[in-house]
Coordinates of N, CA and C in Angstrom, one line a residue:
M22 N 2.1 -8.9 -2.6 CA 2.5 -7.7 -3.4 C 2.2 -6.4 -2.6
F23 N 1.1 -6.3 -2.0 CA 0.8 -5.1 -1.2 C 1.8 -5.0 0.0
A24 N 2.2 -6.1 0.6 CA 3.1 -6.0 1.7 C 4.5 -5.5 1.1
L25 N 4.9 -5.9 0.0 CA 6.1 -5.5 -0.6 C 6.1 -4.0 -0.9
C26 N 5.0 -3.5 -1.5 CA 4.9 -2.1 -1.7 C 4.9 -1.3 -0.4
N27 N 4.3 -1.9 0.6 CA 4.2 -1.2 2.0 C 5.6 -1.0 2.6
V28 N 6.6 -1.9 2.4 CA 7.9 -1.8 3.0 C 8.9 -1.1 2.2
M29 N 8.6 -0.8 0.9 CA 9.7 -0.3 0.1 C 10.0 1.2 0.3
L30 N 9.1 1.9 0.9 CA 9.5 3.3 1.2 C 10.7 3.4 2.1
S31 N 10.6 2.7 3.2 CA 11.7 2.7 4.2 C 13.0 2.0 3.7
I32 N 12.8 0.9 2.9 CA 13.9 0.1 2.5 C 14.6 0.6 1.3
A33 N 13.8 1.0 0.3 CA 14.4 1.3 -1.1 C 14.5 2.8 -1.4
F34 N 13.6 3.6 -0.8 CA 13.6 5.0 -1.2 C 14.9 5.7 -0.7
P35 N 15.3 5.6 0.5 CA 16.5 6.3 1.0 C 17.8 6.0 0.2
P36 N 18.1 4.7 0.0 CA 19.3 4.4 -0.8 C 19.2 4.8 -2.3
F37 N 18.0 4.8 -2.8 CA 17.8 5.2 -4.2 C 18.1 6.7 -4.3
V38 N 17.6 7.5 -3.4 CA 17.8 9.0 -3.5 C 19.3 9.2 -3.2
D39 N 19.9 8.5 -2.3 CA 21.3 8.8 -1.9 C 22.2 8.5 -3.1
R40 N 21.9 7.4 -3.8 CA 22.8 7.0 -4.9 C 22.5 7.7 -6.3
Q41 N 21.2 7.9 -6.6 CA 20.9 8.4 -7.9 C 20.7 9.9 -7.9
L42 N 20.3 10.5 -6.7 CA 19.9 11.9 -6.7 C 20.7 12.5 -5.5
P43 N 22.0 12.4 -5.4 CA 22.7 12.9 -4.2 C 22.5 14.3 -3.9
A44 N 22.2 15.2 -4.9 CA 22.0 16.6 -4.6 C 20.8 16.9 -3.7
V45 N 19.9 15.9 -3.6 CA 18.7 16.1 -2.8 C 18.5 15.1 -1.7
T46 N 19.6 14.5 -1.3 CA 19.6 13.5 -0.2 C 18.9 14.1 1.1
W47 N 19.1 15.4 1.3 CA 18.5 16.0 2.5 C 17.0 15.9 2.6
V48 N 16.3 15.6 1.4 CA 14.9 15.6 1.4 C 14.3 14.3 2.0
V49 N 15.1 13.2 2.1 CA 14.6 11.9 2.5 C 14.0 12.0 3.9
G50 N 14.7 12.6 4.9 CA 14.1 12.7 6.2 C 12.8 13.5 6.3
P51 N 12.7 14.7 5.7 CA 11.4 15.4 5.7 C 10.3 14.7 5.0
L52 N 10.6 14.0 3.9 CA 9.6 13.2 3.2 C 9.1 12.0 4.0
L53 N 10.0 11.3 4.7 CA 9.5 10.2 5.6 C 8.7 10.8 6.8
A54 N 9.1 11.9 7.3 CA 8.4 12.5 8.4 C 7.0 13.0 7.9
M55 N 6.9 13.5 6.7 CA 5.7 13.9 6.1 C 4.7 12.7 6.0
N56 N 5.3 11.6 5.5 CA 4.4 10.3 5.4 C 3.8 10.0 6.8
T57 N 4.6 10.1 7.9 CA 4.2 9.7 9.2 C 3.1 10.7 9.6
V58 N 3.3 12.0 9.4 CA 2.2 13.0 9.8 C 0.9 12.8 9.0
V59 N 1.1 12.5 7.7 CA -0.1 12.3 6.8 C -0.9 11.1 7.4
Q60 N -0.2 10.0 7.7 CA -0.8 8.8 8.2 C -1.6 9.1 9.5
A61 N -1.0 9.9 10.4 CA -1.6 10.2 11.7 C -2.8 11.1 11.6
V62 N -2.7 12.1 10.7 CA -3.7 13.1 10.6 C -4.9 12.7 9.8
L63 N -4.7 11.9 8.7 CA -5.7 11.7 7.7 C -6.4 10.3 7.8
Q64 N -5.9 9.4 8.7 CA -6.5 8.0 8.6 C -8.0 8.0 8.8
T65 N -8.5 8.7 9.8 CA -9.9 8.7 10.0 C -10.7 9.3 8.8
S66 N -10.2 10.3 8.3 CA -10.9 11.0 7.1 C -10.9 10.1 5.9
V67 N -9.8 9.4 5.7 CA -9.7 8.5 4.5 C -10.6 7.3 4.7
V68 N -10.7 6.8 5.9 CA -11.6 5.6 6.1 C -13.0 6.1 5.8
R69 N -13.4 7.3 6.2 CA -14.7 7.8 6.0 C -15.0 8.0 4.5
L70 N -13.9 8.5 3.8 CA -14.0 8.8 2.4 C -14.2 7.5 1.5
I71 N -13.5 6.4 1.9 CA -13.6 5.2 1.1 C -14.7 4.3 1.5
R72 N -15.4 4.6 2.6 CA -16.5 3.7 3.0 C -17.5 3.3 2.0
P73 N -17.9 4.2 1.0 CA -18.8 3.8 0.0 C -18.2 2.8 -1.0
L74 N -16.9 2.7 -1.1 CA -16.3 1.8 -2.0 C -16.3 0.3 -1.5
S75 N -16.4 -0.6 -2.4 CA -16.2 -2.0 -2.0 C -14.8 -2.3 -1.6
R76 N -14.5 -3.3 -0.9 CA -13.2 -3.6 -0.5 C -12.3 -3.9 -1.7
P77 N -12.7 -4.7 -2.6 CA -11.8 -4.9 -3.8 C -11.5 -3.6 -4.5
V78 N -12.5 -2.8 -4.7 CA -12.2 -1.5 -5.4 C -11.2 -0.6 -4.6
S79 N -11.4 -0.6 -3.3 CA -10.4 0.1 -2.4 C -9.0 -0.4 -2.6
L80 N -8.9 -1.7 -2.6 CA -7.5 -2.3 -2.8 C -7.0 -2.1 -4.2
C81 N -7.8 -2.1 -5.2 CA -7.4 -1.7 -6.5 C -6.9 -0.3 -6.5
L82 N -7.6 0.6 -5.8 CA -7.1 2.0 -5.7 C -5.8 2.1 -5.1
A83 N -5.6 1.3 -4.0 CA -4.3 1.3 -3.4 C -3.2 0.8 -4.3
G84 N -3.5 -0.2 -5.2 CA -2.5 -0.7 -6.1 C -2.1 0.4 -7.2
V85 N -3.1 1.1 -7.6 CA -2.9 2.2 -8.6 C -2.1 3.3 -7.9
L86 N -2.4 3.6 -6.7 CA -1.6 4.7 -6.0 C -0.1 4.2 -5.7
W87 N 0.1 3.0 -5.4 CA 1.4 2.5 -5.2 C 2.2 2.4 -6.6
A88 N 1.5 2.1 -7.6 CA 2.1 2.2 -8.9 C 2.5 3.6 -9.3
S89 N 1.7 4.5 -9.0 CA 2.0 6.0 -9.2 C 3.2 6.4 -8.4
W90 N 3.2 5.9 -7.1 CA 4.4 6.2 -6.3 C 5.7 5.7 -6.9
A91 N 5.6 4.5 -7.3 CA 6.9 3.9 -7.9 C 7.3 4.7 -9.2
G92 N 6.3 5.0 -10.0 CA 6.6 5.7 -11.3 C 7.2 7.1 -11.0
L93 N 6.6 7.8 -10.0 CA 7.0 9.2 -9.7 C 8.3 9.1 -9.0
T94 N 8.6 8.1 -8.2 CA 9.9 8.0 -7.6 C 11.1 7.9 -8.6
A95 N 10.8 7.2 -9.7 CA 11.8 7.1 -10.7 C 11.8 8.3 -11.6
G96 N 10.8 9.1 -11.6 CA 10.7 10.3 -12.4 C 11.9 11.2 -12.5
P97 N 12.5 11.6 -11.3 CA 13.6 12.5 -11.4 C 14.8 12.0 -12.2
L98 N 14.9 10.7 -12.5 CA 15.9 10.2 -13.4 C 15.9 10.9 -14.8
W99 N 14.7 11.4 -15.2 CA 14.5 12.0 -16.5 C 14.1 13.5 -16.4
L100 N 14.0 14.0 -15.2 CA 13.6 15.4 -15.1 C 14.7 16.3 -14.7
P101 N 14.6 17.6 -15.0 CA 15.6 18.6 -14.6 C 15.6 18.6 -13.0
R102 N 16.8 19.0 -12.5 CA 17.0 19.0 -11.1 C 15.9 19.8 -10.3
V103 N 15.5 20.9 -10.9 CA 14.5 21.8 -10.2 C 13.2 21.1 -9.9
L104 N 12.9 20.0 -10.6 CA 11.6 19.2 -10.4 C 11.8 18.0 -9.5
W105 N 13.0 17.7 -9.1 CA 13.2 16.5 -8.3 C 12.4 16.5 -7.0
V106 N 12.6 17.5 -6.2 CA 11.9 17.6 -4.9 C 10.4 17.6 -5.1
P107 N 9.8 18.4 -6.0 CA 8.3 18.3 -6.1 C 7.9 16.9 -6.6
C108 N 8.6 16.3 -7.5 CA 8.3 15.0 -8.0 C 8.3 13.9 -6.8
L109 N 9.4 14.0 -6.0 CA 9.5 13.0 -4.9 C 8.4 13.3 -3.8
T110 N 8.1 14.6 -3.7 CA 7.0 14.9 -2.7 C 5.7 14.3 -3.1
V111 N 5.3 14.5 -4.4 CA 4.1 13.9 -4.9 C 4.1 12.4 -4.8
A112 N 5.3 11.8 -5.1 CA 5.5 10.4 -5.0 C 5.2 9.9 -3.6
V113 N 5.7 10.5 -2.6 CA 5.5 10.1 -1.2 C 4.1 10.3 -0.8
L114 N 3.4 11.3 -1.3 CA 2.0 11.5 -1.0 C 1.2 10.4 -1.6
C115 N 1.5 9.9 -2.8 CA 0.8 8.8 -3.4 C 1.0 7.6 -2.5
Y116 N 2.2 7.4 -2.1 CA 2.5 6.2 -1.2 C 1.7 6.3 0.1
S117 N 1.6 7.5 0.7 CA 0.8 7.7 1.9 C -0.6 7.4 1.7
A118 N -1.2 7.9 0.6 CA -2.6 7.7 0.2 C -2.8 6.2 0.0
A119 N -1.9 5.5 -0.6 CA -2.1 4.0 -0.8 C -2.1 3.3 0.5
Q120 N -1.2 3.7 1.4 CA -1.2 3.1 2.7 C -2.4 3.4 3.5
L121 N -2.9 4.6 3.4 CA -4.1 5.0 4.2 C -5.3 4.2 3.7
V122 N -5.4 3.9 2.4 CA -6.5 3.1 1.8 C -6.3 1.6 2.1
H123 N -5.1 1.1 1.9 CA -4.9 -0.3 2.1 C -5.0 -0.8 3.5
S124 N -4.4 -0.1 4.4 CA -4.3 -0.7 5.8 C -5.6 -1.1 6.4
P125 N -6.6 -0.2 6.6 CA -7.8 -0.6 7.2 C -8.6 -1.7 6.4
V126 N -8.6 -1.5 5.1 CA -9.4 -2.5 4.3 C -8.7 -3.9 4.3
S127 N -7.4 -4.0 4.2 CA -6.8 -5.3 4.2 C -6.9 -6.0 5.6
N128 N -6.8 -5.2 6.6 CA -6.9 -5.8 8.0 C -8.3 -6.3 8.2
A129 N -9.3 -5.6 7.8 CA -10.7 -6.0 8.0 C -11.0 -7.2 7.1
L130 N -10.4 -7.2 5.9 CA -10.7 -8.3 4.9 C -10.0 -9.6 5.4
S131 N -8.8 -9.5 6.0 CA -8.1 -10.7 6.4 C -8.9 -11.3 7.6
A132 N -9.5 -10.5 8.5 CA -10.2 -11.0 9.6 C -11.5 -11.6 9.1
D133 N -12.2 -10.9 8.2 CA -13.6 -11.4 7.8 C -13.5 -12.6 6.9
A134 N -12.3 -12.8 6.2 CA -12.2 -13.9 5.3 C -12.0 -15.3 6.0
A135 N -11.6 -15.2 7.3 CA -11.3 -16.4 8.0 C -12.5 -17.0 8.7
P136 N -12.6 -18.3 8.8 CA -13.6 -19.0 9.6 C -13.3 -18.5 11.1
A137 N -14.4 -18.3 11.8 CA -14.3 -17.8 13.2 C -13.4 -18.5 14.1
D138 N -13.4 -19.9 13.9 CA -12.6 -20.7 14.9 C -11.1 -20.7 14.6
I139 N -10.7 -20.2 13.4 CA -9.2 -20.1 13.1 C -8.8 -18.7 12.6
R140 N -9.6 -17.7 13.0 CA -9.4 -16.3 12.6 C -8.0 -15.9 13.0
G141 N -7.5 -16.3 14.2 CA -6.2 -15.9 14.7 C -5.1 -16.3 13.8
R142 N -5.2 -17.6 13.3 CA -4.2 -18.1 12.3 C -4.2 -17.3 11.0
Y143 N -5.4 -17.0 10.5 CA -5.4 -16.2 9.3 C -4.7 -14.9 9.4
I144 N -5.1 -14.2 10.5 CA -4.5 -12.9 10.8 C -3.0 -13.0 11.0
A145 N -2.5 -14.0 11.6 CA -1.1 -14.2 11.8 C -0.4 -14.4 10.5
V146 N -1.0 -15.2 9.6 CA -0.4 -15.4 8.3 C -0.3 -14.1 7.5
F147 N -1.4 -13.3 7.6 CA -1.4 -12.0 6.9 C -0.3 -11.1 7.5
Q148 N -0.1 -11.1 8.8 CA 1.0 -10.3 9.3 C 2.4 -10.9 8.9
Y149 N 2.5 -12.2 8.8 CA 3.8 -12.8 8.4 C 4.1 -12.3 7.0
S150 N 3.1 -12.0 6.2 CA 3.5 -11.5 4.8 C 4.3 -10.3 4.8
F151 N 4.1 -9.4 5.8 CA 4.8 -8.2 6.0 C 6.3 -8.5 6.4
A152 N 6.4 -9.5 7.3 CA 7.8 -9.9 7.7 C 8.5 -10.5 6.5
I153 N 7.9 -11.3 5.7 CA 8.5 -11.9 4.5 C 8.9 -10.8 3.5
A154 N 8.0 -9.8 3.3 CA 8.3 -8.7 2.4 C 9.5 -7.9 2.9
T155 N 9.6 -7.7 4.2 CA 10.8 -7.0 4.8 C 12.1 -7.7 4.5
V156 N 12.0 -9.0 4.4 CA 13.2 -9.8 4.1 C 13.5 -9.8 2.6
V157 N 12.5 -9.9 1.8 CA 12.6 -10.0 0.3 C 12.9 -8.6 -0.3
A158 N 12.4 -7.5 0.2 CA 12.5 -6.2 -0.4 C 14.0 -5.8 -0.6
P159 N 14.9 -5.9 0.4 CA 16.2 -5.4 0.2 C 16.9 -6.2 -0.9
L160 N 16.7 -7.5 -0.9 CA 17.3 -8.4 -1.9 C 16.8 -8.0 -3.3
L161 N 15.5 -7.9 -3.5 CA 14.9 -7.5 -4.7 C 15.4 -6.1 -5.2
F162 N 15.4 -5.2 -4.3 CA 15.9 -3.8 -4.6 C 17.4 -3.9 -5.1
S163 N 18.2 -4.6 -4.4 CA 19.6 -4.7 -4.7 C 19.8 -5.3 -6.1
V164 N 19.2 -6.4 -6.4 CA 19.3 -7.1 -7.7 C 18.9 -6.2 -8.8
L165 N 17.7 -5.6 -8.6 CA 17.2 -4.7 -9.7 C 17.9 -3.4 -9.8
F166 N 18.4 -2.9 -8.7 CA 19.2 -1.6 -8.8 C 20.5 -1.8 -9.5
D167 N 21.1 -3.0 -9.4 CA 22.3 -3.3 -10.2 C 22.0 -3.2 -11.7
L168 N 20.8 -3.5 -12.1 CA 20.5 -3.4 -13.5 C 20.4 -1.9 -14.0
S169 N 19.6 -1.2 -13.2 CA 19.5 0.3 -13.5 C 18.8 0.9 -12.3
G170 N 18.9 2.3 -12.2 CA 18.2 3.0 -11.2 C 16.7 2.9 -11.3
A171 N 16.2 2.8 -12.5 CA 14.8 2.8 -12.7 C 14.2 1.4 -12.5
A172 N 15.0 0.3 -12.7 CA 14.4 -1.0 -12.7 C 13.6 -1.4 -11.4
P173 N 14.0 -1.1 -10.2 CA 13.2 -1.4 -9.1 C 11.8 -0.8 -9.1
W174 N 11.8 0.4 -9.6 CA 10.5 1.2 -9.6 C 9.6 0.7 -10.8
A175 N 10.2 0.3 -11.9 CA 9.4 -0.2 -13.0 C 8.8 -1.5 -12.6
V176 N 9.6 -2.4 -12.0 CA 9.0 -3.7 -11.5 C 8.0 -3.5 -10.5
L177 N 8.2 -2.6 -9.5 CA 7.2 -2.4 -8.5 C 5.9 -1.8 -9.0
A178 N 6.0 -0.9 -9.9 CA 4.8 -0.3 -10.6 C 4.1 -1.4 -11.3
T179 N 4.8 -2.2 -12.1 CA 4.1 -3.3 -12.8 C 3.4 -4.2 -11.9
L180 N 4.1 -4.7 -10.8 CA 3.5 -5.6 -9.9 C 2.2 -5.0 -9.2
A181 N 2.4 -3.7 -8.8 CA 1.2 -3.0 -8.2 C 0.0 -2.9 -9.1
L182 N 0.3 -2.7 -10.4 CA -0.8 -2.6 -11.4 C -1.4 -4.0 -11.6
L183 N -0.6 -5.0 -11.5 CA -1.1 -6.4 -11.7 C -2.1 -6.8 -10.6
T184 N -2.0 -6.1 -9.5 CA -2.9 -6.4 -8.4 C -4.4 -6.0 -8.7
V185 N -4.5 -5.1 -9.6 CA -5.9 -4.6 -10.0 C -6.7 -5.7 -10.6
P186 N -6.2 -6.3 -11.8 CA -7.0 -7.4 -12.3 C -7.1 -8.6 -11.4
G187 N -6.0 -8.8 -10.6 CA -6.0 -10.0 -9.7 C -7.1 -9.8 -8.6
M188 N -7.2 -8.5 -8.1 CA -8.2 -8.3 -7.0 C -9.6 -8.3 -7.6
L189 N -9.8 -7.8 -8.8 CA -11.1 -7.9 -9.4 C -11.6 -9.3 -9.7
A190 N -10.6 -10.2 -10.0 CA -10.9 -11.6 -10.3 C -11.3 -12.3 -9.0
L191 N -10.6 -11.9 -7.9 CA -10.9 -12.5 -6.6 C -12.2 -11.9 -5.9
A192 N -12.6 -10.8 -6.3 CA -13.7 -10.1 -5.7 C -14.9 -10.9 -5.4
P193 N -15.4 -11.7 -6.3 CA -16.6 -12.5 -6.0 C -16.4 -13.5 -4.9
R194 N -15.2 -13.9 -4.6 CA -14.9 -14.9 -3.5 C -14.6 -14.3 -2.2
L195 N -14.5 -12.9 -2.2 CA -14.2 -12.2 -0.9 C -15.4 -11.9 -0.1
P196 N -15.3 -11.9 1.2 CA -16.5 -11.5 2.0 C -16.8 -10.0 1.8
R197 N -18.1 -9.7 1.8 CA -18.5 -8.3 1.7 C -18.3 -7.6 3.1
A198 N -18.2 -6.3 3.1 CA -18.1 -5.6 4.4 C -19.4 -5.7 5.2
A199 N -19.3 -5.9 6.5 CA -20.5 -6.0 7.3 C -21.1 -4.6 7.4
R200 N -22.4 -4.4 7.4 CA -23.0 -3.1 7.5 C -23.3 -2.9 9.0
V201 N -23.2 -1.7 9.4 CA -23.4 -1.4 10.9 C -24.8 -0.9 11.2
T202 N -25.7 -0.8 10.2 CA -27.0 -0.3 10.5 C -27.8 -1.4 11.2
G203 N -28.7 -1.0 12.0 CA -29.5 -1.9 12.9 C -30.3 -2.9 12.0
G204 N -30.9 -2.5 10.9 CA -31.6 -3.4 10.1 C -30.8 -4.5 9.5
A205 N -29.6 -4.1 9.1 CA -28.7 -5.1 8.5 C -28.2 -6.1 9.5
V206 N -27.9 -5.6 10.8 CA -27.4 -6.5 11.8 C -28.5 -7.4 12.2
R207 N -29.7 -7.0 12.3 CA -30.9 -7.9 12.6 C -31.0 -8.9 11.5
S208 N -30.9 -8.5 10.3 CA -31.0 -9.4 9.1 C -30.0 -10.4 9.2
A209 N -28.7 -10.0 9.5 CA -27.6 -11.0 9.6 C -27.9 -12.0 10.7
A210 N -28.4 -11.5 11.8 CA -28.7 -12.4 13.0 C -29.7 -13.4 12.6
R211 N -30.8 -13.0 11.9 CA -31.8 -14.0 11.4 C -31.2 -15.0 10.5
R212 N -30.3 -14.6 9.6 CA -29.7 -15.6 8.7 C -28.9 -16.6 9.4
R213 N -28.3 -16.2 10.6 CA -27.5 -17.1 11.3 C -28.3 -17.9 12.3
G214 N -29.6 -17.6 12.3 CA -30.5 -18.4 13.2 C -30.7 -17.7 14.5
G215 N -30.2 -16.5 14.7 CA -30.3 -15.8 16.0 C -31.6 -15.0 16.0
T216 N -31.7 -14.2 17.1 CA -32.8 -13.3 17.2 C -32.3 -11.9 17.3
S217 N -33.2 -10.9 17.0 CA -32.8 -9.5 17.1 C -33.6 -8.8 18.2

């Protein structure tokens, strides 16, 4: 689900704006550029900001942010034209925030969840999920968009919100983040039978 949310900005957002909001098609390029700049500038700060949160809580936050992005993207369908660009700008900022939260946490979690001897395989499967999402997203968007302009975003928001209880249910089975303090590293080494 997270992989699907991750790819929908580039796959679904431009055609949606082009077909449903043709008066502001010009805004797609600047908003995609804004997303890239936000990712480059704020990644380190966001990682520092979410460090106190557990990984499942961070991923729940990403799900809520992606749901907000989807809802706000559909928002202009019911808003006056003067609010379209502000609404889409806030929507893309929600997407950027979700990506900033999701990316480092999910990568670390996929690596830590794997047994050491097959970690490469786990990470490869995790990366394949993005390739599969890239194939599924255009088909899903096309089918839903034929129903209505809001349907893709309603479905995406619903799926993103469903990740929250799903992630909370999985939380007890997921590995906790490793601490980088000396005492915790020594403690972990003793548990593994090593020395510090």
